[in-house]
Coordinates of C-alpha atoms and ligand atoms in Angstrom, one line a residue:
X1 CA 0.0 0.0 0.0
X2 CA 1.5 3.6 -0.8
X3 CA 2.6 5.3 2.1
X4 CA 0.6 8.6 1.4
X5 CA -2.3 8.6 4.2
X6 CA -1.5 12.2 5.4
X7 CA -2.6 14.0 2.2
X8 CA -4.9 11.8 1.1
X9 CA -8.0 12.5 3.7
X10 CA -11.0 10.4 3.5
X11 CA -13.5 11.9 6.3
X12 CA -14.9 15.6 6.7
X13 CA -12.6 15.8 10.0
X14 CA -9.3 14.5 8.2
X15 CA -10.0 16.9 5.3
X16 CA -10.6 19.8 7.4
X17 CA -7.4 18.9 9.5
X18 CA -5.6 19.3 5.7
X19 CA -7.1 21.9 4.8
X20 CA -5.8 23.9 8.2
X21 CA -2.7 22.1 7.6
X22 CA -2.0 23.3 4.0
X23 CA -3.0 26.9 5.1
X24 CA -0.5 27.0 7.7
X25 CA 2.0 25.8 5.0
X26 CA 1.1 28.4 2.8
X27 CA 1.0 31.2 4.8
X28 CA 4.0 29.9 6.3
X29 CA 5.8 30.1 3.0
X30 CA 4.8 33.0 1.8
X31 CA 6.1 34.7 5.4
X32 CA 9.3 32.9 5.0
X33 CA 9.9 33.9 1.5
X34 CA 9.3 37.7 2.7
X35 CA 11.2 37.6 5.5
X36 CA 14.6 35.4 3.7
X37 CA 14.4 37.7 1.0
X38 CA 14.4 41.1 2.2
X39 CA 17.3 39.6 4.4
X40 CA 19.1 38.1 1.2
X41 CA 18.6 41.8 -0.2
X42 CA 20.1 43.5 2.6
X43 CA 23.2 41.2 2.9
X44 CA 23.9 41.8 -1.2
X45 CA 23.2 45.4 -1.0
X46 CA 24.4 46.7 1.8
X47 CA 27.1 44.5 2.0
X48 CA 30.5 45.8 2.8
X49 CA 32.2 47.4 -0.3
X50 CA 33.6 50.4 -1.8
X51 CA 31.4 53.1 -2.2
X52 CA 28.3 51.4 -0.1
X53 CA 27.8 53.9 2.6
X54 CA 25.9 53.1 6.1
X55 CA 22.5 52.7 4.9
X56 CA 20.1 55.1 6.6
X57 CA 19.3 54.8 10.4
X58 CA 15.7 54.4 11.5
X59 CA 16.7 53.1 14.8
X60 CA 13.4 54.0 17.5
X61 CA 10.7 54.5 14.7
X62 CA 7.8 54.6 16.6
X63 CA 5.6 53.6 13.0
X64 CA 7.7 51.1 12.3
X65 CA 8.1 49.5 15.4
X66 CA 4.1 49.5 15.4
X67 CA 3.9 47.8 12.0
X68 CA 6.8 45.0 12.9
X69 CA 4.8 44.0 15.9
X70 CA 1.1 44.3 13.9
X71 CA 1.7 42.3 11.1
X72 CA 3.1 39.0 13.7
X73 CA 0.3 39.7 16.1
X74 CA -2.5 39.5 12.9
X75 CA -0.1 36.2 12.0
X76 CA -0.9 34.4 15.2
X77 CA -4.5 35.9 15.8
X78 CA -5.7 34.5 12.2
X79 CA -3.7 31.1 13.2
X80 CA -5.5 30.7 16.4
X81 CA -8.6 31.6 14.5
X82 CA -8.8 29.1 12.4
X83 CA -7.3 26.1 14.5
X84 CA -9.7 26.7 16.7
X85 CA -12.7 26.4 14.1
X86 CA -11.0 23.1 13.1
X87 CA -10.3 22.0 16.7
X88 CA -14.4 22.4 17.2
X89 CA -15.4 21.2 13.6
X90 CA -13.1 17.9 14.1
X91 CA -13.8 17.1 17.7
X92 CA -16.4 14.6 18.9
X93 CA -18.9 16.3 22.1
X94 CA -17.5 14.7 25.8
X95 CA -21.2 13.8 25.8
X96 CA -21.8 11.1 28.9
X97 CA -25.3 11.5 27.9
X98 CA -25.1 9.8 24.5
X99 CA -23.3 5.9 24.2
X100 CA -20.7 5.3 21.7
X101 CA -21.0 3.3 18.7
X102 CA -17.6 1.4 19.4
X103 CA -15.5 1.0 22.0
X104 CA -11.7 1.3 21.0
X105 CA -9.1 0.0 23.6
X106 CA -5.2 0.4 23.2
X107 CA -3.4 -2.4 24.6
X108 CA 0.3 -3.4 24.4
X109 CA 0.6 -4.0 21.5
X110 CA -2.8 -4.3 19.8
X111 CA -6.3 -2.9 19.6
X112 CA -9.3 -3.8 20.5
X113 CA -12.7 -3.2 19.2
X114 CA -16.2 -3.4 21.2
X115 CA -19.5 -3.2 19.6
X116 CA -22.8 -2.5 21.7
X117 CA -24.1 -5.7 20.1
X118 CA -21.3 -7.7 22.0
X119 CA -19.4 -8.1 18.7
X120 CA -15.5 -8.1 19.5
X121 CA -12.3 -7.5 17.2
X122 CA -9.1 -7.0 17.1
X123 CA -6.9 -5.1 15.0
X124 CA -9.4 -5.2 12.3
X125 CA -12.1 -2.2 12.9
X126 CA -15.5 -1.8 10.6
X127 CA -17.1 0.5 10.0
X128 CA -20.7 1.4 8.4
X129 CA -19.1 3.9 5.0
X130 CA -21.6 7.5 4.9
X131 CA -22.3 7.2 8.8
X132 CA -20.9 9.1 11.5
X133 CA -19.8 7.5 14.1
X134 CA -18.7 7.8 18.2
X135 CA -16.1 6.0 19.0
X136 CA -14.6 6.0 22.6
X137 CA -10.7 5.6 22.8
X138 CA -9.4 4.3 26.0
X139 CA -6.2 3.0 27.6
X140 CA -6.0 -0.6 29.0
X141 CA -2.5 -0.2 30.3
X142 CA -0.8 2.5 29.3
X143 CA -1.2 5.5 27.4
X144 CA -1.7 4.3 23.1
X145 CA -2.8 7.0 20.8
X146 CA -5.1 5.7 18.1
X147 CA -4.9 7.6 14.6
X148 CA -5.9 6.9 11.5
X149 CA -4.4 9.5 9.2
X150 CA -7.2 9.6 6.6
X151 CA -10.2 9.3 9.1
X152 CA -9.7 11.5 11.7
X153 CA -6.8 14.1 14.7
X154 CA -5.2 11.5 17.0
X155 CA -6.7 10.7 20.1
X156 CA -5.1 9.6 23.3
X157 CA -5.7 6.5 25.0
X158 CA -5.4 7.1 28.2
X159 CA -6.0 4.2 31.3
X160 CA -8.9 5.4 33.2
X161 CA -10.3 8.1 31.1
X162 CA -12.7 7.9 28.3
X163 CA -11.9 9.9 25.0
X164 CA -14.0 10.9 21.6
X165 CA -13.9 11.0 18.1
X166 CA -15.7 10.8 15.3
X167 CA -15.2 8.1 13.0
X168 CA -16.8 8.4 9.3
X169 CA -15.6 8.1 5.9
X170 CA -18.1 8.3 2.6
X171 CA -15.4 6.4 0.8
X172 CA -15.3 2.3 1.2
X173 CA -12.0 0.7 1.9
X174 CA -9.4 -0.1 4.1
X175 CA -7.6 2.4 6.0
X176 CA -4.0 2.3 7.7
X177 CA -3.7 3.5 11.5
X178 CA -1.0 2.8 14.1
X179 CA -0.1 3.8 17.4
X180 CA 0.8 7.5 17.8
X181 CA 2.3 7.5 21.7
X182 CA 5.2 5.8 22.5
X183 CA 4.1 2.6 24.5
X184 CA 7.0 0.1 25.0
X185 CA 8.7 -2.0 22.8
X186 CA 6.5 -2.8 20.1
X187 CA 4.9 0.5 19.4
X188 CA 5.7 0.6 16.5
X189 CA 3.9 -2.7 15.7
X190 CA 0.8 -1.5 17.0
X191 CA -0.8 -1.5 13.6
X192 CA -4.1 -2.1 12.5
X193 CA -7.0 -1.5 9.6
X194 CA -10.2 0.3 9.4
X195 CA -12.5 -0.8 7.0
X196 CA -16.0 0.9 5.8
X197 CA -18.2 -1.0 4.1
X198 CA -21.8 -0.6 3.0
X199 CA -24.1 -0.1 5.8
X200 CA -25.5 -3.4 4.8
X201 CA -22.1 -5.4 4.7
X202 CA -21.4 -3.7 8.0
X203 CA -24.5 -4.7 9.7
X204 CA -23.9 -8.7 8.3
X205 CA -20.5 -8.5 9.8
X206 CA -20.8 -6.9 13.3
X207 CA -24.1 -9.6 13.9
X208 CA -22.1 -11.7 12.6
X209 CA -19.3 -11.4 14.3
X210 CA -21.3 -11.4 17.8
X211 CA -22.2 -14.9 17.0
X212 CA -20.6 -18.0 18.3
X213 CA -18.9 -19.7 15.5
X214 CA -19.8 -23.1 14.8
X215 CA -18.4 -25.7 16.7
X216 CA -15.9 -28.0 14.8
X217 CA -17.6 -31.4 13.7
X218 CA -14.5 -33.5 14.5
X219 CA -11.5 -34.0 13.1
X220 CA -7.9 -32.1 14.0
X221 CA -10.4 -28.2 14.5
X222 CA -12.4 -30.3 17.2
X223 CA -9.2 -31.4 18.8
X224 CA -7.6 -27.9 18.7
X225 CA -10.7 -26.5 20.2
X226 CA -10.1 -28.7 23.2
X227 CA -6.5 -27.8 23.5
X228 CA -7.6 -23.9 22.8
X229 CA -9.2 -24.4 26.3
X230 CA -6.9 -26.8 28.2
X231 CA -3.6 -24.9 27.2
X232 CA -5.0 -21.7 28.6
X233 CA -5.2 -20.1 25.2
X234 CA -9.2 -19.1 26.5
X235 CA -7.6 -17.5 29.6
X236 CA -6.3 -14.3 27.0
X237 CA -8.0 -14.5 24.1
X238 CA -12.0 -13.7 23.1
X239 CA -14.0 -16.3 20.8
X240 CA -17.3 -16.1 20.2
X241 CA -19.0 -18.7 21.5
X242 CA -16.2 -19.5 24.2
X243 CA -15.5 -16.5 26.1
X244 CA -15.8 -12.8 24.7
X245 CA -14.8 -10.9 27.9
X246 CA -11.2 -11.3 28.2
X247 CA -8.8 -8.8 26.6
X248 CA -5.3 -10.1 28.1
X249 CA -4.3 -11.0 24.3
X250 CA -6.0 -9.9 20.9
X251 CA -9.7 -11.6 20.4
X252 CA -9.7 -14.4 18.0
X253 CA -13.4 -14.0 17.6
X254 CA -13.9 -15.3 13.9
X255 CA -10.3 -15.1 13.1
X256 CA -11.1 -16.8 9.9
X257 CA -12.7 -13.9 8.9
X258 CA -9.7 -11.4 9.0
X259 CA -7.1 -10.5 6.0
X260 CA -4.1 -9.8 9.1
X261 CA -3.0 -10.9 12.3
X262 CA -1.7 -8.7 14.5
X263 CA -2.8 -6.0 12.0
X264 CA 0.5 -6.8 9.4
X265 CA 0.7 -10.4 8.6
X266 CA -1.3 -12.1 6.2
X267 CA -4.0 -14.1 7.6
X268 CA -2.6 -17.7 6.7
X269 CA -2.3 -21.1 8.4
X270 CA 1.3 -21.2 7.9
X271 CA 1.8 -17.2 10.1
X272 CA -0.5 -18.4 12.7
X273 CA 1.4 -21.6 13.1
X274 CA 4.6 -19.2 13.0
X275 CA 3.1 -17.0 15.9
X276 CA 1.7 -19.8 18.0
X277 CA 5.3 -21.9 17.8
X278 CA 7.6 -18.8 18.3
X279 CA 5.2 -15.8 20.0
X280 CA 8.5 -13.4 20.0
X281 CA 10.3 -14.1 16.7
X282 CA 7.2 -11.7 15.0
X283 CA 6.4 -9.0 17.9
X284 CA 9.2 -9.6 20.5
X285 CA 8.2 -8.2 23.2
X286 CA 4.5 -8.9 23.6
X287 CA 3.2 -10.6 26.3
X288 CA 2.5 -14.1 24.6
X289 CA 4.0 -16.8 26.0
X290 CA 5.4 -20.1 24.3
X291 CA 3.0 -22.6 24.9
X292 CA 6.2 -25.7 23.6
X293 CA 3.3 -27.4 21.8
X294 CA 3.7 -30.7 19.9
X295 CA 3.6 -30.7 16.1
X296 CA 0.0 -32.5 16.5
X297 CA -1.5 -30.3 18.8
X298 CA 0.3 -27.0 16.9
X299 CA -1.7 -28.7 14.0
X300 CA -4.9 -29.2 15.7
X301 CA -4.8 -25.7 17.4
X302 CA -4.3 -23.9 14.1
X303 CA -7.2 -25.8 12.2
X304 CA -9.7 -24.4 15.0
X305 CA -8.5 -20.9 14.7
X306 CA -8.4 -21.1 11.1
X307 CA -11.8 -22.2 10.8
X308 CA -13.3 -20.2 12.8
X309 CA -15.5 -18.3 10.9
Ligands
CUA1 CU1 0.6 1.8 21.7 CU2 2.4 3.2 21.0

């Protein structure tokens, strides 16, 4: 995917936050050409040489003095201006009063994804495309920041304190976002999609997804969802059908149904038999640990999570 999410904004808030952006820039440039060139001009002209006198003094010019302090002042009053209409155009109400449409939680190193129908995800966030959404950022053990350059500003995820944004797009697709606050040692692989969808699509997949998935009829899935619970692996991560309300590790709630794990890898049998063997060799660091399974039961384990759909 091109690496060009900052100027390529896909919400009203994202847009507006460009728009400011490339305002700044411009006035910016046009200040910085004014000011570098009447300081190249007085370095050529007046520099020293025979025949160039002392240019003429105006030191303590009342009128001038007035104008040099004017024309920054108007600067920063028309920057404050209009950062400030952005700031309120872009920002979500701290509304108590009214529930959010999703939940967001950064966790090291992951994010998760609650939906008021009960509907859990990881790394992989849907949204309905044309509908505005509230989403709640919050921290579950230290502070993330969740931004999606195209969508929407950044928003801190702080432990213990509930935060806002919006979260709409009219355009269907998949969006990049990562982690914006340094978080420990794989902040930088705290990666993760958004992706709109028709409001139909959406709807499918988030009752979907809120659904137990079927159970396995036999075979090696049937024995990996057995080891899934006697190896602990229920203890930190969410299935539907199992348990949905534990958030130590990533939920594998209809894993089946994802394109990434751990928001970078292709979803394949072969990367989640990678992960589950060696936890550290892909995000060393996180908090998985190896669980020295047996080729069978490394087998077994991966066709349950692979099928679950
Ligand atoms: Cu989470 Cu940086």
């Amino acid at each position: 995917m091109p690496f060009v999410p900052v100027i390529s904004p896909q919400s009203p808030q994202a847009l507006a936050i460009f728009s400011l952006f490339t305002h700044v820039l411009i006035l910016s440039a046009v200040i910085f050409v004014i000011v570098a060139g009447l300081v190249t001009y007085g370095i050529v002209r007046y520099r020293a040489r025979a025949g160039n006198a002392e240019p003429r003094q105006d030191f303590g010019s009342r009128r001038m003095e007035t104008i040099w302090m004017a024309i920054p002042l108007l600067v920063v009053v028309v920057l404050f201006v209009v950062t400030v209409r952005t700031m309120a155009f872009v920002d979500a109400p701290l509304d108590p009063g009214r529930s959010p449409d999703l939940i967001v939680t950064g966790r090291q190193w992951w994010w998760e994804a609650r939906y008021p129908n009960g509907a859990v995800t990881a790394n992989e966030i849907h949204i309905p495309a044309s509908t505005r959404l509230l989403a709640r950022i919050e921290g579950g053990d230290v502070i993330h920041d969740f931004w999606v350059p195209q969508l929407a500003r950044k928003m801190d995820a702080v432990p213990g304190r509930a935060s806002y944004i919006w979260l709409e797009t009219d355009a269907a697709g998949t969006f990049q976002g990562t982690c914006s606050e340094f978080c420990g040692m794989q902040h930088a692989g705290m990666r993760f999609v958004v992706v709109a969808q028709p409001q139909g699509d959406f709807s499918a997949w988030v009752q979907h997804q809120a659904e137990p998935s079927p159970e396995p009829a036999g075979g090696p899935a049937a024995e990996g969802a057995r080891i899934f619970i006697q190896d602990k692996c229920s203890d930190c991560h969410a299935v539907s059908g199992v348990t949905l309300n534990v958030s130590r590790g990533p939920s594998l709630a209809h894993l089946a149904d994802r394109k990434l794990l751990g928001g970078e890898l292709p979803n394949t049998a072969e990367n989640l038999a990678r992960w589950i063997t060696n936890p550290q060799s892909i995000k060393p660091g996180n908090h998985m640990p190896d669980q020295k399974l047996s080729v069978g039961d490394l087998r077994a384990l991966v066709a349950y999570l692979a099928g679950l759909q």
